[in-house]
Tab-separated table of C-alpha atoms and ligand atoms in Angstrom:
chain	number	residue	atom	x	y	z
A	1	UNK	CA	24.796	-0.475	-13.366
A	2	UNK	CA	22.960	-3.242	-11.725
A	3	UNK	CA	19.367	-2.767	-11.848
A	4	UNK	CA	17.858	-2.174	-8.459
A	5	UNK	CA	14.427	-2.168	-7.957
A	6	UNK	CA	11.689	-1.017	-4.791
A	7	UNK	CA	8.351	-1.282	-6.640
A	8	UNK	CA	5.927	-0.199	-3.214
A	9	UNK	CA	6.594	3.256	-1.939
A	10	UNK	CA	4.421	6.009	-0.330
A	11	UNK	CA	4.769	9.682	-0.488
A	12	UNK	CA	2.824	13.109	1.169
A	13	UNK	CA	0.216	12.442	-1.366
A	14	UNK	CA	-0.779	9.567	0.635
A	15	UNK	CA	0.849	8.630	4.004
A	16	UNK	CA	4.505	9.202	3.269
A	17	UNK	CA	6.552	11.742	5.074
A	18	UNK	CA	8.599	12.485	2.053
A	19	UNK	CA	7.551	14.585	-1.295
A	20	UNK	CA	7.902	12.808	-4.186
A	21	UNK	CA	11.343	14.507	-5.471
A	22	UNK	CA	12.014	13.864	-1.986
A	23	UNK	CA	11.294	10.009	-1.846
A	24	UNK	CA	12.868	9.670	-5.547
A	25	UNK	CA	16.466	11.533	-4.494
A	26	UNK	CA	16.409	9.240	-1.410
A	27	UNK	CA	15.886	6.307	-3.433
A	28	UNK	CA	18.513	6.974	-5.949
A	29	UNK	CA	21.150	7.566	-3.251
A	30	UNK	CA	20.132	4.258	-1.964
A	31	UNK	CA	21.195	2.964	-5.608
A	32	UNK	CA	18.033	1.850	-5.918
A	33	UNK	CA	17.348	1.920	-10.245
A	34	UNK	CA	13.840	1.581	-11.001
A	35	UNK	CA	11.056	2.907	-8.067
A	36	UNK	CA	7.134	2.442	-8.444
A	37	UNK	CA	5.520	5.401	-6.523
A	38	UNK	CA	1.810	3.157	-4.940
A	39	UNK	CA	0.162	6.192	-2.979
A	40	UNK	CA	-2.927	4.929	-1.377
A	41	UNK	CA	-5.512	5.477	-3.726
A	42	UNK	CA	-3.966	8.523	-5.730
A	43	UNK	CA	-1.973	9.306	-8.676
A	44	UNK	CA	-1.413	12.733	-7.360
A	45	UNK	CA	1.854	12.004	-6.317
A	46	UNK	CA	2.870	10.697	-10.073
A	47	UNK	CA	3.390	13.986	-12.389
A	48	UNK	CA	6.008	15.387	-10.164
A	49	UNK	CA	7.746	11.950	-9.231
A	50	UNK	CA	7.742	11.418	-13.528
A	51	UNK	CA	9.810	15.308	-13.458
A	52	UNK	CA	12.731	14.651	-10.955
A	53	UNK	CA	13.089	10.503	-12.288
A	54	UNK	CA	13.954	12.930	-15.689
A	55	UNK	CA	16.139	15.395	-14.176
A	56	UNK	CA	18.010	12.982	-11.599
A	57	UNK	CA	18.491	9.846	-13.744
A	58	UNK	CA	16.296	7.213	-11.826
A	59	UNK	CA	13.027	4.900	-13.702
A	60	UNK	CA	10.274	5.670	-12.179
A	61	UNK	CA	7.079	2.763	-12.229
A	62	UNK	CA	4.153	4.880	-11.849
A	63	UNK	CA	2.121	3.204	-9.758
A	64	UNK	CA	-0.829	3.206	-6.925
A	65	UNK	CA	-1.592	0.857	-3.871
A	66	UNK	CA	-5.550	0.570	-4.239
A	67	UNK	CA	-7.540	-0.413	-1.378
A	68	UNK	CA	-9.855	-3.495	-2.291
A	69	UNK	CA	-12.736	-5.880	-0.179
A	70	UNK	CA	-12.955	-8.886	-0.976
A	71	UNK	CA	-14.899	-11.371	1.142
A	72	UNK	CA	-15.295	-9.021	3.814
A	73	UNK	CA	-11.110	-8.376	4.254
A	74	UNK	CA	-9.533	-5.243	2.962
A	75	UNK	CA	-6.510	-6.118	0.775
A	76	UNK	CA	-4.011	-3.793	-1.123
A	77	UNK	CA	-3.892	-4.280	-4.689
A	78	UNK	CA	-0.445	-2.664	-6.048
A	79	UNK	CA	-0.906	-1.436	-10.107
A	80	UNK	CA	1.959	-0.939	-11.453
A	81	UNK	CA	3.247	0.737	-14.858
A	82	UNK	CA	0.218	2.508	-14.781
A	83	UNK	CA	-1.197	5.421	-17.054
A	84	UNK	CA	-2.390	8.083	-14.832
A	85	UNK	CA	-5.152	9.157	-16.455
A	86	UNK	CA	-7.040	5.933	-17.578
A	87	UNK	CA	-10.299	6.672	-17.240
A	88	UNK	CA	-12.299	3.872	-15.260
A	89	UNK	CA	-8.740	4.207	-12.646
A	90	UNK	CA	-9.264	7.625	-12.340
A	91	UNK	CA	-13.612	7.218	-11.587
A	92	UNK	CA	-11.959	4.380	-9.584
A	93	UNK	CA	-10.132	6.355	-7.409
A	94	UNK	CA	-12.261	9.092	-7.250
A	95	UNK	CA	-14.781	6.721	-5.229
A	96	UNK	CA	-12.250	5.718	-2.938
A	97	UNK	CA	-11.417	9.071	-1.949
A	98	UNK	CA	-14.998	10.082	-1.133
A	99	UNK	CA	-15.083	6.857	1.172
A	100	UNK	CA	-11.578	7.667	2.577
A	101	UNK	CA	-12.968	11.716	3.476
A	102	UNK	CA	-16.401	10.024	4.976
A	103	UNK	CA	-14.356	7.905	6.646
A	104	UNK	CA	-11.914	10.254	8.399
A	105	UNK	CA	-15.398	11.749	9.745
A	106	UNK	CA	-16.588	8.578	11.172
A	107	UNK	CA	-12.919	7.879	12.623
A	108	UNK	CA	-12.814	11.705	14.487
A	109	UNK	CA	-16.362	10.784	16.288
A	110	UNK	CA	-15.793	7.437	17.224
A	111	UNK	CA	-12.616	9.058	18.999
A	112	UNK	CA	-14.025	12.202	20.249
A	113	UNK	CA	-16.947	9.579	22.208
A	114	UNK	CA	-13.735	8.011	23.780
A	115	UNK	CA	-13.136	11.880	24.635
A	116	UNK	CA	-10.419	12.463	22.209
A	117	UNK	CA	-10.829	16.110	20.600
A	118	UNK	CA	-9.771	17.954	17.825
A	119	UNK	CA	-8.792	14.891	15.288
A	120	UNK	CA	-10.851	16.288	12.483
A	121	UNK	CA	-8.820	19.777	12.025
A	122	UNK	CA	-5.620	17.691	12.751
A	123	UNK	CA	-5.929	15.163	10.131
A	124	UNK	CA	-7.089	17.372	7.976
A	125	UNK	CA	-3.965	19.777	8.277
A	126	UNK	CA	-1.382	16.826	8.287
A	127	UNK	CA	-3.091	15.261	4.998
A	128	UNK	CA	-3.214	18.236	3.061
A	129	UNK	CA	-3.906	17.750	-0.452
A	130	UNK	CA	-3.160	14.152	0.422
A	131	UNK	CA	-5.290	11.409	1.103
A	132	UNK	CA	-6.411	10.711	4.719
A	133	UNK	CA	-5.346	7.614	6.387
A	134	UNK	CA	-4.879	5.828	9.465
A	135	UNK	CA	-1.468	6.748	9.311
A	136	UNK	CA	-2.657	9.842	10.092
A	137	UNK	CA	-4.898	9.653	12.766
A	138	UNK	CA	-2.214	7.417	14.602
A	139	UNK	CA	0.266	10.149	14.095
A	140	UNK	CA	-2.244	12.899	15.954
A	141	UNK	CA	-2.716	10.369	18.434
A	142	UNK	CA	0.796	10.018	19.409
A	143	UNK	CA	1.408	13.838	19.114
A	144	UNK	CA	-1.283	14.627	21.382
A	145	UNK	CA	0.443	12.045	24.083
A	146	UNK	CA	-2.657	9.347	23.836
A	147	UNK	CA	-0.578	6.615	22.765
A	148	UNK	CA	3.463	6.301	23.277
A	149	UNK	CA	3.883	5.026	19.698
A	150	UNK	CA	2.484	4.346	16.029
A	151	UNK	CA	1.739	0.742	17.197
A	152	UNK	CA	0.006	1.354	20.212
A	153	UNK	CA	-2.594	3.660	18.483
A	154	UNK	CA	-3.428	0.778	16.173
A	155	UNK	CA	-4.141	-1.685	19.220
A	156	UNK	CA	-5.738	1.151	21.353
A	157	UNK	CA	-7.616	2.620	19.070
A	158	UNK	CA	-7.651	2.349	15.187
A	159	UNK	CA	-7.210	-1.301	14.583
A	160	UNK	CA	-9.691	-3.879	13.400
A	161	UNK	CA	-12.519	-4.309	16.088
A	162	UNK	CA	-10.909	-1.355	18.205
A	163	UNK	CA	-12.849	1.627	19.248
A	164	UNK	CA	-12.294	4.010	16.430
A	165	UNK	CA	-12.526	1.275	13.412
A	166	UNK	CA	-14.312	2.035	11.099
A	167	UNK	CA	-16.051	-0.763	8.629
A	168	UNK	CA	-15.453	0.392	5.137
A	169	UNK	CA	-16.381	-1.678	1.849
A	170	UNK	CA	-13.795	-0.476	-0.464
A	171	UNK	CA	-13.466	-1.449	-3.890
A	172	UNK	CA	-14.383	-5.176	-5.097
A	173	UNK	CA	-10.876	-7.147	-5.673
A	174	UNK	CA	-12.028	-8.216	-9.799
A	175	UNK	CA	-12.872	-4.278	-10.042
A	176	UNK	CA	-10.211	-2.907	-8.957
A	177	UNK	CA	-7.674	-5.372	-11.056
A	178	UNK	CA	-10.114	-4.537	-13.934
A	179	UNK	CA	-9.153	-0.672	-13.327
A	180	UNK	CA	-5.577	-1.532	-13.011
A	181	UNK	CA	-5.641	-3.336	-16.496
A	182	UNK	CA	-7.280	-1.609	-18.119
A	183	UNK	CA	-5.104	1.711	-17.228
A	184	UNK	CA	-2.362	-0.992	-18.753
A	185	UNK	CA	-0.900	-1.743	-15.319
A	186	UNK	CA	0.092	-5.415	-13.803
A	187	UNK	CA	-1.786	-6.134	-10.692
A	188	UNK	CA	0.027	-7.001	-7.484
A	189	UNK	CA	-1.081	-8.721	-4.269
A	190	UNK	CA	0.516	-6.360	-1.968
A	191	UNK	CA	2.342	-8.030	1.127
A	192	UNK	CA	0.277	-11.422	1.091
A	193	UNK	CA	1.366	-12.551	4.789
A	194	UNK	CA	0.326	-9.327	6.425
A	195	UNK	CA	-3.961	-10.297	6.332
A	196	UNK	CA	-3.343	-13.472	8.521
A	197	UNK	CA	-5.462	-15.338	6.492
A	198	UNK	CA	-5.249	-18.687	6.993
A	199	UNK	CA	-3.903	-21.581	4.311
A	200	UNK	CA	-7.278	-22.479	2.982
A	201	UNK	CA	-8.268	-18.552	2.628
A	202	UNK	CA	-4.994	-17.810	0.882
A	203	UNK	CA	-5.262	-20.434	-1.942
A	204	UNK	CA	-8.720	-18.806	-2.497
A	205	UNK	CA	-7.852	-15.469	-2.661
A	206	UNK	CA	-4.902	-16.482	-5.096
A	207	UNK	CA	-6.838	-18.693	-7.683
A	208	UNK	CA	-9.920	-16.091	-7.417
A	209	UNK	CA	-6.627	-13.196	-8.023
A	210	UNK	CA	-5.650	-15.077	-10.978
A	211	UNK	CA	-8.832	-15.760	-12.630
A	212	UNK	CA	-9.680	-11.817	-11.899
A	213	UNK	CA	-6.405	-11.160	-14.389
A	214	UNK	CA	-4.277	-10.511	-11.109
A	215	UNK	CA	-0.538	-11.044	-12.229
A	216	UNK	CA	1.557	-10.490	-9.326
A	217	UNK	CA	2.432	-11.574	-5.909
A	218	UNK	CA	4.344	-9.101	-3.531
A	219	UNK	CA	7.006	-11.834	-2.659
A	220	UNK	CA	9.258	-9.476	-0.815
A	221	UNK	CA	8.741	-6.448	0.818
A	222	UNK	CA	11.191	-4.552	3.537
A	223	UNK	CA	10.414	-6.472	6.724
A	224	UNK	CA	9.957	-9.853	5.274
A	225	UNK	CA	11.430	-12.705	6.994
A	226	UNK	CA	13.793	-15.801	5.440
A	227	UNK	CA	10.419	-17.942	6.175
A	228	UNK	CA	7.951	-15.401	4.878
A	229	UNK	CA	9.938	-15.083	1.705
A	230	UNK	CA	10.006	-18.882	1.494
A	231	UNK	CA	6.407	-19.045	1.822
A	232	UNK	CA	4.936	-16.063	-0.551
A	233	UNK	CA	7.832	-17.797	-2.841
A	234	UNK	CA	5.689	-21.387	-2.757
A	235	UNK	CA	2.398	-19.344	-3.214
A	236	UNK	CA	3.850	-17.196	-6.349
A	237	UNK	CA	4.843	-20.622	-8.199
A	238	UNK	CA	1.714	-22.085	-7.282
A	239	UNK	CA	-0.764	-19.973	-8.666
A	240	UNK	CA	1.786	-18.431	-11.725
A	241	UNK	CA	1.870	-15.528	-10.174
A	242	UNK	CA	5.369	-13.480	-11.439
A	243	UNK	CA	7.247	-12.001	-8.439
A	244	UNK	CA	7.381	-8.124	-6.910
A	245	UNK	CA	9.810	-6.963	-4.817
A	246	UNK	CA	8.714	-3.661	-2.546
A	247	UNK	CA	10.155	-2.323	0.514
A	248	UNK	CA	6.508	-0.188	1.319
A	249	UNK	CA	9.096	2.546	2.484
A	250	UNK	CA	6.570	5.408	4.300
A	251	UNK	CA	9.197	6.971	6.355
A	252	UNK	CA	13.049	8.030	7.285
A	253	UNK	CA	11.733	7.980	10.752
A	254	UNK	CA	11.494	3.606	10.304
A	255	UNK	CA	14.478	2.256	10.937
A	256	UNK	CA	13.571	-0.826	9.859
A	257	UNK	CA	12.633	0.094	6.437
A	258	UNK	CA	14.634	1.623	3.674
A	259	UNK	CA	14.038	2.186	0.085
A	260	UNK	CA	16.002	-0.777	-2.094
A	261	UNK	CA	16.845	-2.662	1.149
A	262	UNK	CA	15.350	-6.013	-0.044
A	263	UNK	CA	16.213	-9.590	0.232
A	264	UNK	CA	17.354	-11.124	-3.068
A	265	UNK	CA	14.277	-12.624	-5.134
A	266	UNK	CA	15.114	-16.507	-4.401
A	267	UNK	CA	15.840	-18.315	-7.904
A	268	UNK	CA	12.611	-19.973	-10.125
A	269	UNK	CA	10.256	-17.394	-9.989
A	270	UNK	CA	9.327	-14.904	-12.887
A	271	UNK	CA	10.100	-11.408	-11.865
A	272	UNK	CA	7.490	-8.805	-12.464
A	273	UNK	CA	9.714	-6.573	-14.283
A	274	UNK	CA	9.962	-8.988	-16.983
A	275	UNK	CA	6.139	-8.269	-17.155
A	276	UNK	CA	6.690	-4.745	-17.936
A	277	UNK	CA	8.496	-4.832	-21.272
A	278	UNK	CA	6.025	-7.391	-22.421
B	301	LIG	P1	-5.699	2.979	5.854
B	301	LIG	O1	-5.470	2.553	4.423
B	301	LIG	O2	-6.204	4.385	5.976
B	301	LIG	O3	-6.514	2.002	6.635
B	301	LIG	O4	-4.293	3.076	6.536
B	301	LIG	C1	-3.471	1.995	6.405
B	301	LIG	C2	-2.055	2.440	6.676
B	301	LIG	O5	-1.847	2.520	8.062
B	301	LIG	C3	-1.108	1.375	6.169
B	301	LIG	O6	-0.725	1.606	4.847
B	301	LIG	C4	0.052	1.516	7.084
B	301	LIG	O7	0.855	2.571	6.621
B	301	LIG	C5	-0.614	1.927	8.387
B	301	LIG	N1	-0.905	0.777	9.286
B	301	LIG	C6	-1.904	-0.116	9.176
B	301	LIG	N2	-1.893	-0.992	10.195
B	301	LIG	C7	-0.876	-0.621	10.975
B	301	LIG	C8	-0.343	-1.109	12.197
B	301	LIG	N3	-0.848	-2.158	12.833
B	301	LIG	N4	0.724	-0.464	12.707
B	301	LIG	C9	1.250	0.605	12.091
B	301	LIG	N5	0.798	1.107	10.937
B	301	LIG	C10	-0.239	0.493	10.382
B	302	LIG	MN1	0.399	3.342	4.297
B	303	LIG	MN1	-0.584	-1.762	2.126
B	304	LIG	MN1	1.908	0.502	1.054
């Protein structure tokens, strides 16, 4: 079989519509052969993703999308190959999920002063057991007819600078790829083109990435472009960085994104799998 692999995925333990047994069946009828499950922030999703890879034949990666600061910009850090329960990951984590529940606080005031009620309970409910994101606030937002769609309650509402942003210092970039190595994972810039940083910025971040022990540079993901793939693709050989390929599938609902659907990785670059059996 030829191997297939999505390494960025989401399920209900984070903002992803689908259970993990759900999101792993998906992705194996999508002939997709190796999947990293990268909840925001959680392993929870991991133990029963690790159960149905067993009983319906597909690798799983386990794996986590961490949410970093670094110079004042949040960026998504990607571990993958993991081990669950490492122990400075999982005080890691634990951190981040306080400042994700404060933050879901701060996110239902700032709305209710634009006269928006009842967020709170709502987000609350839809989340679960699962962490709370923006996701889900935009979700209430367009069930309760404020916005007409997902994007619209980002620019309305939750988006940087909007009304209901909240700041949040996450965790620092080197300590977060320090977690991530130390749980025996490989650190990967997740979807580089997505901060709109500009040149200068994004040879920083890289070389500081590097020399932090980052090892990976998201070089496709499922709605990069011919030109975006060209670029990350300059970046990854620039700073050595070896190559991950992730659709960030969240939902059935997005057309635009499917698990496995993924350019090709263009030739001369080191592909972060190779990583994993080193
Ligand atoms: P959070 O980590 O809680 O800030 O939530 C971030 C999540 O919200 C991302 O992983 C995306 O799933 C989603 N998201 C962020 N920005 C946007 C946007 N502009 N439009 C739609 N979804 C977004
Ligand atoms: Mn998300
Ligand atoms: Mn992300
Ligand atoms: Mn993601």
């Amino acid at each position: 079989m030829t191997p297939k692999y999505d390494l960025h995925s989401h399920s209900t333990a984070s903002d992803g519509a689908l259970s993990p047994t759900e999101l792993l069946t998906r992705a194996k009828g999508q002939g997709v052969t190796s999947i990293a499950l990268t909840d925001h922030d959680t392993t929870a999703g991991l133990a029963e993703a690790m159960k149905t890879a067993e009983d319906i034949g597909i690798e799983l990666i386990p794996g986590i999308e961490l949410s970093t600061t670094w110079n004042k910009r949040c960026l998504h850090i990607v571990g993958l190959g993991i081990d669950p329960d490492a122990e400075k990951l999982h005080n890691g984590i634990k951190n981040l999920q306080n400042i994700r529940a404060e933050r879901a606080k701060t996110i239902s005031m700032k709305l209710e002063k634009k006269g928006i009620t009842g967020a709170y309970e709502a987000v609350m409910q839809a989340a679960g057991e699962g962490m709370i994101t923006r996701s889900h606030f935009a979700n209430f937002l367009l069930l309760e007819n404020h916005v007409e769609n997902g994007q619209e309650a980002f620019d309305r509402y939750l988006g940087d600078g909007k009304p209901a942003f909240v700041a949040t210092v996450w965790a620092e970039l080197s300590e977060a790829v320090q977690w991530i190595k130390e749980a025996g994972g490989i650190a990967v810039l997740a979807h580089p083109l997505r901060y709109r940083m500009t040149a200068s910025w994004m040879r920083r971040l890289l070389a500081d990435f590097r020399e932090m022990g980052g090892a990976g540079l998201e070089v496709v993901t499922g709605r990069s472009s011919d030109e975006d793939i060209r670029q990350s693709c300059l970046y990854a050989q620039k700073f050595d960085l070896a190559a991950s390929v992730g659709s960030d599938f969240h939902s059935p609902d997005n057309q635009w994104v499917e698990l496995g659907r993924l350019a090709p990785l263009p030739a001369g670059l080191q592909p972060v799998w190779d990583l994993f059996m080193t």
